């Protein structure tokens, strides 16, 4: 209750100042002077100097690697090589020992059986 009076007084002060309108003053329009007719055209100016040459462009990117080429044809057969030298004749072998004289064997056929 002790704050009710202060609250009402504050609301009244705010409410009354919010309704007050400010006075708007409209300024008078400025006087615009209209120019007279245009005069004759002036002489043509001189041609300007040539401009500077532009910078050289950057080097382009490296291109892609090409595809592998086709396999070449088979080469022809080479010529026959030269004949080699004939080898040396070998040494004669050692002479063998004389064979021994063998015994003579006589085979006697078996008598035929009589049935």
Steps between C-alpha positions, in 0.01 A plus 500: 500500500779735569629466140157529333496880505850525350407246231181689403682833487768354274242348263311827477817697417599252230149483357460876473837560335437224246189678370671832440556576131793698373446789264625436143627803305493460119784693334418719201612361165829632362487718190651322197651717228438361150797547265463665160548329164820300440793663322678367187703176524870527574785390270594131484783406736830342393540123476631343820839324517531126442457286809768273647538141382346245738699240695586166340268219607613207717630176350228242444480173691693194378296276270412138573739215408409334171400134477761228436585426137425168325748209527740485208518209252728201570843535346631256233720200593870573505752330269671171595826551682839398355605134541737436788848344466532119492624360829837321542523123444496303825787282624513130408374274777721248682539153348300231679647176650501184301210276583559152644425192295186341623416133553294323238170365633320223314129466569361148451129488434291277727373171349147518373249313716318193360152451603 
